[in-house]
Coordinates of C-alpha atoms and ligand atoms in Angstrom, one line a residue:
X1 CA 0.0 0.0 0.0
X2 CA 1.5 3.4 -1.4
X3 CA 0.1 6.7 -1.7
X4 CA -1.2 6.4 -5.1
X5 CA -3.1 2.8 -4.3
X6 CA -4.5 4.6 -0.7
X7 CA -5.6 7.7 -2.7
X8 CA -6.9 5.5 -5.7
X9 CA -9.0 3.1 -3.2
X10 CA -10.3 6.2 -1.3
X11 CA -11.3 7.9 -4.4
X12 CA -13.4 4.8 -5.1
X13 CA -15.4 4.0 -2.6
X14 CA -16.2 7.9 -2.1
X15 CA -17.8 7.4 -5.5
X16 CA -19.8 4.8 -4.4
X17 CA -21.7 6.9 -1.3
X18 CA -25.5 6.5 -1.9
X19 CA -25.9 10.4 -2.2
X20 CA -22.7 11.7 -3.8
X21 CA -21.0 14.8 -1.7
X22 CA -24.5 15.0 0.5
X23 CA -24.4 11.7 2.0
X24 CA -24.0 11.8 5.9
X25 CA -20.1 9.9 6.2
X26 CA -19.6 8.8 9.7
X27 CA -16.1 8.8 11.2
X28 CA -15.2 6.4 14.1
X29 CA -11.3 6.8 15.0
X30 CA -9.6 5.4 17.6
X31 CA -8.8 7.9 20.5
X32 CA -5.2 7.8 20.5
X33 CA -2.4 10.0 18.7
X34 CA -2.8 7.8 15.3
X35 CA -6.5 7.4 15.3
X36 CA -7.2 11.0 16.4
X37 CA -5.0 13.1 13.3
X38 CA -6.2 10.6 10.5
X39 CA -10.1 11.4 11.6
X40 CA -9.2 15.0 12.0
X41 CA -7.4 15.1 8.5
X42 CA -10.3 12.9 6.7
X43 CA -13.0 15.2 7.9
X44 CA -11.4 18.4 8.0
X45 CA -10.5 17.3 3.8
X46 CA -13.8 16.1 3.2
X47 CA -15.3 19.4 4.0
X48 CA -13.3 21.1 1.6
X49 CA -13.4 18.5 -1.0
X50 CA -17.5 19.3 -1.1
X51 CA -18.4 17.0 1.3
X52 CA -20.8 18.7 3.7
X53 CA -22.2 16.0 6.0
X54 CA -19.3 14.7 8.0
X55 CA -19.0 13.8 11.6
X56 CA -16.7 11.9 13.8
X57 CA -16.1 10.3 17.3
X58 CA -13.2 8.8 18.8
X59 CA -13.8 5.2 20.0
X60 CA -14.6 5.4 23.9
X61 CA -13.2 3.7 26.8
X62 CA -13.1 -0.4 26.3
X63 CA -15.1 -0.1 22.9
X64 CA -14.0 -1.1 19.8
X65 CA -16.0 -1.0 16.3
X66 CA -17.2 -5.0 17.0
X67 CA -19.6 -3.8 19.7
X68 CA -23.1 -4.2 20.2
X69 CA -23.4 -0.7 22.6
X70 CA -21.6 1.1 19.4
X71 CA -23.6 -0.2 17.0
X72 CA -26.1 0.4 18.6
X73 CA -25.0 4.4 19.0
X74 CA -24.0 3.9 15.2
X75 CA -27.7 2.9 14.2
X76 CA -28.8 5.7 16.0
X77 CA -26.6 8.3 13.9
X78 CA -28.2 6.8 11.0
X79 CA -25.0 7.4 8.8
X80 CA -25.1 6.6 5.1
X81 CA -22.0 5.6 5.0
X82 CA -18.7 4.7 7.5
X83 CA -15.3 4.8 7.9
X84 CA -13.6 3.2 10.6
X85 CA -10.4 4.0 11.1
X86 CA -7.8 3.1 13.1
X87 CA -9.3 0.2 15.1
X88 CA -8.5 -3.2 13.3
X89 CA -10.3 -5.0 11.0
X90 CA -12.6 -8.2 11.9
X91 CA -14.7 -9.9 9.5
X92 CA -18.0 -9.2 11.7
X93 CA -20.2 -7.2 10.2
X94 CA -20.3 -3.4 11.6
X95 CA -24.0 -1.6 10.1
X96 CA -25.2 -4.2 7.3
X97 CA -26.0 -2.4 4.1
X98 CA -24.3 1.1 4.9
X99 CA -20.9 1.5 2.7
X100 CA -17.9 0.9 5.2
X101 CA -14.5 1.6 4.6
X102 CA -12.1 0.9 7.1
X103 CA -8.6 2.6 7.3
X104 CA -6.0 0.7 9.1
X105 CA -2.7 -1.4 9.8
X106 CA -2.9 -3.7 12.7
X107 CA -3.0 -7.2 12.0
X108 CA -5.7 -7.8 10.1
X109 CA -8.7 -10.7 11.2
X110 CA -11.1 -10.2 8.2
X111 CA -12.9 -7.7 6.6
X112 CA -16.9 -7.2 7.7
X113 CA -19.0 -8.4 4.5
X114 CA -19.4 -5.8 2.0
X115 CA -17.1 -3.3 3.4
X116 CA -14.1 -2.1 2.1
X117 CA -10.5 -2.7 3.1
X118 CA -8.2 0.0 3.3
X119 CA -5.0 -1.6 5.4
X120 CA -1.1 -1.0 5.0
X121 CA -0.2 -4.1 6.7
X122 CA 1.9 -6.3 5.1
X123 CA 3.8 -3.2 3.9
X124 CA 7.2 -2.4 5.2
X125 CA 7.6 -0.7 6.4
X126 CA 4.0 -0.1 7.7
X127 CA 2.3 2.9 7.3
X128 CA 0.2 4.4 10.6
X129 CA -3.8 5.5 9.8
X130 CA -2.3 9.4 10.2
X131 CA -0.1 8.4 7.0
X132 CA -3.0 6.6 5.2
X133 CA -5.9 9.5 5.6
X134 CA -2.7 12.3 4.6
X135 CA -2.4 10.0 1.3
X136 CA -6.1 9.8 1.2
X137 CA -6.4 13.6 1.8
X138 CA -4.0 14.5 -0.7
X139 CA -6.6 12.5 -3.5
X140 CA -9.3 15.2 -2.6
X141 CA -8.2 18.0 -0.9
X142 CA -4.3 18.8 -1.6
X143 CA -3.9 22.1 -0.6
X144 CA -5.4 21.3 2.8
X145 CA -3.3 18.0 3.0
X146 CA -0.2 20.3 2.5
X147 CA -1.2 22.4 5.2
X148 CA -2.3 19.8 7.9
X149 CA 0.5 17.5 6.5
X150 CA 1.9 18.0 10.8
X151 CA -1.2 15.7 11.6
X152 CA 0.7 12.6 9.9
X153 CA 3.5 13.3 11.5
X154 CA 1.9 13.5 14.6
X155 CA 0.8 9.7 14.1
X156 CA 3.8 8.6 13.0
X157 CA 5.7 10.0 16.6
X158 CA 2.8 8.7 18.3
X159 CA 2.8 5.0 17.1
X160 CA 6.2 4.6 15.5
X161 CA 8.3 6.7 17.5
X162 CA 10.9 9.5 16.2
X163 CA 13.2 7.2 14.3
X164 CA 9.7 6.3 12.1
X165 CA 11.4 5.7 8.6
X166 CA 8.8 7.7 6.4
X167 CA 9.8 10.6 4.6
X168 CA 6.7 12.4 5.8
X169 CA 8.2 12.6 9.3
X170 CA 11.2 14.3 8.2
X171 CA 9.0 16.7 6.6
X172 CA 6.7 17.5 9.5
X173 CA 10.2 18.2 12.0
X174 CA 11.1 20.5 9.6
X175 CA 8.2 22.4 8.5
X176 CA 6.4 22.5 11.9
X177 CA 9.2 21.8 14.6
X178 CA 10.1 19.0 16.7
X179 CA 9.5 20.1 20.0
X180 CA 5.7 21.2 19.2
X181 CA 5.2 18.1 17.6
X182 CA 6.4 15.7 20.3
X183 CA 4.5 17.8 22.9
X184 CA 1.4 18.1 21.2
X185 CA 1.7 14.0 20.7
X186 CA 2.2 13.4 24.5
X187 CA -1.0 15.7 25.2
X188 CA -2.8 14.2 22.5
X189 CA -2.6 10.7 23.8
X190 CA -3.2 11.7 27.6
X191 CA -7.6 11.7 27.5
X192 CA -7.6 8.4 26.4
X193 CA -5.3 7.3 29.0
X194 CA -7.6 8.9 32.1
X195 CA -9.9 6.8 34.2
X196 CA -12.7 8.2 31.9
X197 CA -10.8 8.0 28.5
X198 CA -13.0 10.5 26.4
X199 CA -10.5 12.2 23.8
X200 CA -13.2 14.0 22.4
X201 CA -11.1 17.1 23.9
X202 CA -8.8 16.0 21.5
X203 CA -10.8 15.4 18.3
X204 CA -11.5 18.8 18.7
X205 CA -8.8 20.7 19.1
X206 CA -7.5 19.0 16.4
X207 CA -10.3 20.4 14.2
X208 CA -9.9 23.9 15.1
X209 CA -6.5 24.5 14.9
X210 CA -4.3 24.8 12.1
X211 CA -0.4 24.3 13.1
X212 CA 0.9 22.5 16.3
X213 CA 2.3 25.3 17.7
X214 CA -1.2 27.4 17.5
X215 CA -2.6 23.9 19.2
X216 CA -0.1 24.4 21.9
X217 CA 0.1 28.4 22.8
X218 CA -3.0 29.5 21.9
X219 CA -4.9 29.3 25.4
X220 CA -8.1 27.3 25.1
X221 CA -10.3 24.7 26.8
X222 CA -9.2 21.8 25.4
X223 CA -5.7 22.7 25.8
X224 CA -6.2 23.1 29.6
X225 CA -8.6 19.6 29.5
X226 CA -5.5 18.0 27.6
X227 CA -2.9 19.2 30.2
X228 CA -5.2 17.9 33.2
X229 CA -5.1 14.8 31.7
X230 CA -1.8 13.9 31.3
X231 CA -1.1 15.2 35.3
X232 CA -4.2 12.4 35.5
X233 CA -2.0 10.0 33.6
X234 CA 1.6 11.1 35.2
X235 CA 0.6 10.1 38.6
X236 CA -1.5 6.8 37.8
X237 CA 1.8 5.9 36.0
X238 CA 4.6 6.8 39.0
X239 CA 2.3 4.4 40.9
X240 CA 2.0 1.9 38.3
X241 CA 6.3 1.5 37.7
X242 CA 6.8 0.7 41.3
X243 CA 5.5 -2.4 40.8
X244 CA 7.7 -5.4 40.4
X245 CA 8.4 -7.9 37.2
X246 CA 7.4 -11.5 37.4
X247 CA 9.1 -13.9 35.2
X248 CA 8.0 -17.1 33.1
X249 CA 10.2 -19.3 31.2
X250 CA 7.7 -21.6 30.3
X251 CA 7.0 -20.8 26.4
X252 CA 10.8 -19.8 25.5
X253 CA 10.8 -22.6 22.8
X254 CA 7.8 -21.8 21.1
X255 CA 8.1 -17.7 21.5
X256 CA 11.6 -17.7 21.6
X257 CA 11.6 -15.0 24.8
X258 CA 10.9 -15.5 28.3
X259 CA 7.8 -13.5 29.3
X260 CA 7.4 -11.0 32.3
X261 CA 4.5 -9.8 33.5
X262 CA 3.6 -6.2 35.7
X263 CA 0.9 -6.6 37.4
X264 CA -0.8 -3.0 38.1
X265 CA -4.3 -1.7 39.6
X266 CA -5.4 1.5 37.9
X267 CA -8.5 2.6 36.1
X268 CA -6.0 4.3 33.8
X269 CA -4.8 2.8 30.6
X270 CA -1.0 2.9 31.5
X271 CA -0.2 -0.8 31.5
X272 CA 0.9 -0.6 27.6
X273 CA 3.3 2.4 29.2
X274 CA 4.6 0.3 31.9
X275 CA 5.1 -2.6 29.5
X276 CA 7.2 0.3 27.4
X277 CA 9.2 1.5 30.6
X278 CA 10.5 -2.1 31.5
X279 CA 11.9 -3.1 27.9
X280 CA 15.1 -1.5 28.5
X281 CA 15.8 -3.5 31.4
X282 CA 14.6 -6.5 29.6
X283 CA 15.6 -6.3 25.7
X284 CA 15.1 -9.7 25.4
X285 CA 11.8 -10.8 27.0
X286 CA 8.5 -9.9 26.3
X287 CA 6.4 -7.4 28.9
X288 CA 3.1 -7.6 29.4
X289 CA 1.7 -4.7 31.5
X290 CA -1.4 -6.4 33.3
X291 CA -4.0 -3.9 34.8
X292 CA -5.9 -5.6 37.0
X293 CA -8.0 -2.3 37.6
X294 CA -8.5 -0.7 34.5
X295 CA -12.2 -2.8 34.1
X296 CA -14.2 -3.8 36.8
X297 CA -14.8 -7.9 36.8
X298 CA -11.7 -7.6 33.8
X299 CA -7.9 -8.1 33.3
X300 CA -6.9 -6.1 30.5
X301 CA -3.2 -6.8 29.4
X302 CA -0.6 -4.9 26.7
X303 CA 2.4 -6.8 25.3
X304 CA 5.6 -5.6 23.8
X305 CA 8.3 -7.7 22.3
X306 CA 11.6 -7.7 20.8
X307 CA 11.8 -8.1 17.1
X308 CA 11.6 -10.7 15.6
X309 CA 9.7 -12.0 18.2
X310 CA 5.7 -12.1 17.3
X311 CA 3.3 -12.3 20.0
X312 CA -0.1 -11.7 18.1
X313 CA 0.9 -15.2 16.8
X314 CA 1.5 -16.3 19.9
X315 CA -1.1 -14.9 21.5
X316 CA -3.5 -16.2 18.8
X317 CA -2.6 -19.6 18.9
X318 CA -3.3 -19.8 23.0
X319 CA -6.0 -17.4 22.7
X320 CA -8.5 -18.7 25.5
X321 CA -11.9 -20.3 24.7
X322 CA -14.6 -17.3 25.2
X323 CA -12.1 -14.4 24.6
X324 CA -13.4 -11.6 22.4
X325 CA -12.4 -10.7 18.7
X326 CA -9.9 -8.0 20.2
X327 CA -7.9 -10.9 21.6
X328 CA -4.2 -11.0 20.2
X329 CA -5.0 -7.9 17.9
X330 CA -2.4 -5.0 16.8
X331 CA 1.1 -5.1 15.7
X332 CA 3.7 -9.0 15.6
X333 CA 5.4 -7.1 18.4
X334 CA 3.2 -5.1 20.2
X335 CA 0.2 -6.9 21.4
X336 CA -2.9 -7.7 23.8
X337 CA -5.8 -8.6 25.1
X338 CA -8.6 -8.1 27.8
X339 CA -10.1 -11.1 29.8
X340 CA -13.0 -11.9 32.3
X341 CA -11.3 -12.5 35.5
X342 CA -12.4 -16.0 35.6
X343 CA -10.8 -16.7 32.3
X344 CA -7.3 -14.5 33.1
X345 CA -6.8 -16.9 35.9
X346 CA -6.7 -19.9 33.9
X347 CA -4.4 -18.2 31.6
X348 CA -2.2 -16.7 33.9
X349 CA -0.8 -20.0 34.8
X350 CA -1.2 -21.5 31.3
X351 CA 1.4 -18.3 30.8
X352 CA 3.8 -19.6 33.6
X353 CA 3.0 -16.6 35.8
X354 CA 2.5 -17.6 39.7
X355 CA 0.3 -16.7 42.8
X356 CA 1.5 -12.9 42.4
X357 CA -0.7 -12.9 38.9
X358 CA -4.1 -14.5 40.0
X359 CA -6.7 -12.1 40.8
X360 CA -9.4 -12.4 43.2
X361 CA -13.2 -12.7 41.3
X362 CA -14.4 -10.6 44.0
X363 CA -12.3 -7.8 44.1
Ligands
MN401 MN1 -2.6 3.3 14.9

C-alpha cells in the first residue's frame, strides 16, 4: 500500500456513497495519537473537498467498532456511509447495508461483509492511519493536506516513535518543529489514557487548529482539558512503575523470549506504558503490563516484544476459549488482550505466571 493505491481506493469508494457529496459519512477513530489526526485530517478534507455532512467520534473507553453498545450508537446516527479508522479489522459485520470503509494497519482478522479494506499491513515498512488518511487527503483535498501535513506526523511519533522511517516525518520536524510536535503528541494521547478515557477534547482541538504550535500556545479549553489529563495519567503511571516484574520461562521454545508480567491496579490505561518503561531493562523478554483495575470484573493486558519476536501469533494460537475478537490484535510485536477475571486466571498459569498474577473474582 503506497500513496497512489490509498488515494486510488479512497477515491473509489467515495464514488460509491448513496448520495454523492450530501451523504451523511460517519467517522469512528480510535482515541489515541494515530486514530485521532487521520479522523481530523479525513474530515477536515472532506469538507473542503464538497463534502458537507461529515462527523466523527473517537472510540470510547473499552469499545471497539465489534460492539453491540456502538452499534447500537452507530444505528442511531443513521449514517449513510462509514469509515472506521484506526481500530482493526474483523470480518463481523459493523452496520449491514451502509458502505464501510475501514482505514488501518494492525494485523488484520477479516474484513466485515461488503465493506471495504483500506489496510497498509503487510507493507514495510507499515504505514500508521495518520499516513494513510494524509495520502487519502491528498486524492481530494491537496492544498489542505499540505497544510495539515503536521497531523501525519503526529501519528507517525505517536505510534512509531521518532526514528519512524517515512519521509513524511522528516517533513513534518522541519516544517512544523520537533519540539511542538512531540508535545502536542504526549498531550494528545493523555484523554484516552484517564480513568474516563473521552479524547473527544482531542478530536476537537484537532479540528480547530491549524499548526501545532497554535494547538499548543494558543490558550483554550481543550488545551487546559488535555494538560489535566496527562497530570491524570503522570501520577496513575509513577504508581504503576513501582511495581515489580514476574518472570516465566515456560513458552521460550515456542516464542523464543521469556515472558514478564507487571501486574498494576489502575483505572487508567498505562499498563501498555509500563510494558514500554521495562523493555530497556529487559531487551530480550516480552512485557506484558497487566492492569488488574482498568475494568471492573476484567484483566486487560498490553504486550511488547523484541523483534523478531511475534506475540499476536503467539497470542493467537493460545488465545483462550470465550475471549473476544480483540484478543491477540495490533502489531507481531506489540500486542494484547482483555479477559474476564475467571478466564485470566486460567491463563495466567497457562502463561507460567505464579500466585503474584491471579486475581481475586471478587475484588
Ligand atoms: Mn494506529
Amino acid at each position: 500500500m503506497d500513496r497512489e493505491q490509498a488515494g486510488t481506493l479512497f477515491r473509489q469508494f467515495l464514488e460509491t456513497l448513496p448520495r454523492g457529496p450530501a451523504t451523511h459519512l460517519h467517522i469512528l477513530t480510535d482515541a489515541d495519537g494515530d486514530g485521532l489526526p487521520a479522523g481530523a485530517l479525513l474530515l477536515r478534507a472532506l469538507h473542503v473537498a464538497g463534502y458537507s455532512n461529515v462527523t466523527v467520534e473517537t472510540r470510547g473507553k473499552f469499545e471497539n467498532a465489534w460492539m453491540p453498545s456502538v452499534h447500537e450508537r452507530l444505528r442511531r446516527l443513521a449514517p449513510e456511509a462509514l469509515l472506521i479508522v484506526d481500530l482493526g479489522a474483523r470480518p463481523d459485520p459493523i452496520l449491514p447495508g451502509v458502505p464501510t470503509l475501514l482505514i488501518d494497519h494492525h494485523a488484520p482478522f477479516g474484513t466485515p461483509p461488503g465493506a471495504v479494506l483500506l489496510t497498509s499491513y503487510g507493507t514495510e515498512p507499515t504505514a500508521t492511519s495518520g499516513l494513510l488518511a494524509l495520502w487519502c487527503a491528498q486524492a481530494i483535498a491537496p492544498a489542505l493536506a499540505n497544510e495539515l501535513q503536521w497531523m501525519a506526523g503526529i501519528s507517525l511519533l505517536s505510534d512509531l516513535g521518532d526514528k519512524a522511517p517515512f519521509p513524511e516525518l522528516a517533513e513534518s520536524k522541519k516544517r512544523f518543529g520537533v519540539t511542538a510536535l512531540k508535545n502536542l503528541t504526549s498531550l494528545l494521547n493523555a484523554p484516552r489514557r484517564t480513568a474516563v478515557g473521552d479524547a473527544s477534547v482531542a478530536m476537537n482541538l484537532l479540528l480547530r487548529v491549524d499548526t501545532p504550535k497554535q494547538a499548543l500556545s494558543q490558550p483554550s479549553a481543550e488545551l487546559d482539558a488535555l494538560r489535566a489529563a496527562k497530570l491524570e495519567v503522570n501520577e496513575a503511571l509513577a504508581i504503576a512503575r513501582k511495581s515489580p516484574p514476574r518472570f516465566s520461562t515456560r513458552w521460550r521454545d515456542e516464542l523464543g523470549a521469556d515472558m514478564i508480567a507487571v501486574r498494576i491496579d489502575t483505572p487508567c490505561q498505562v499498563h501498555p506504558l509500563v510494558a514500554q518503561i521495562w523493555r530497556p531493562r529487559f531487551p530480550k523478554a516480552v512485557i506484558f503490563g497487566v492492569n488488574v483495575g482498568f475494568r471492573p470484573g476484567y484483566v486487560h493486558f498490553a504486550g511488547r516484544a523484541p523483534k523478531p519476536v511475534n506475540i499476536v501469533k503467539f497470542l493467537r494460537a493460545h488465545t483462550p476459549a470465550g475471549a473476544d475478537g480483540t484478543f491477540g490484535g495490533g502489531h507481531d510485536q506489540a500486542s494484547g488482550g482483555a479477559l474476564p477475571v475467571a478466564l485470566w486466571n486460567p491463563f495466567a498459569l497457562e502463561m507460567g505466571w505464579g500466585p503474584e498474577l491471579q486475581v481475586n473474582s471478587d475484588a
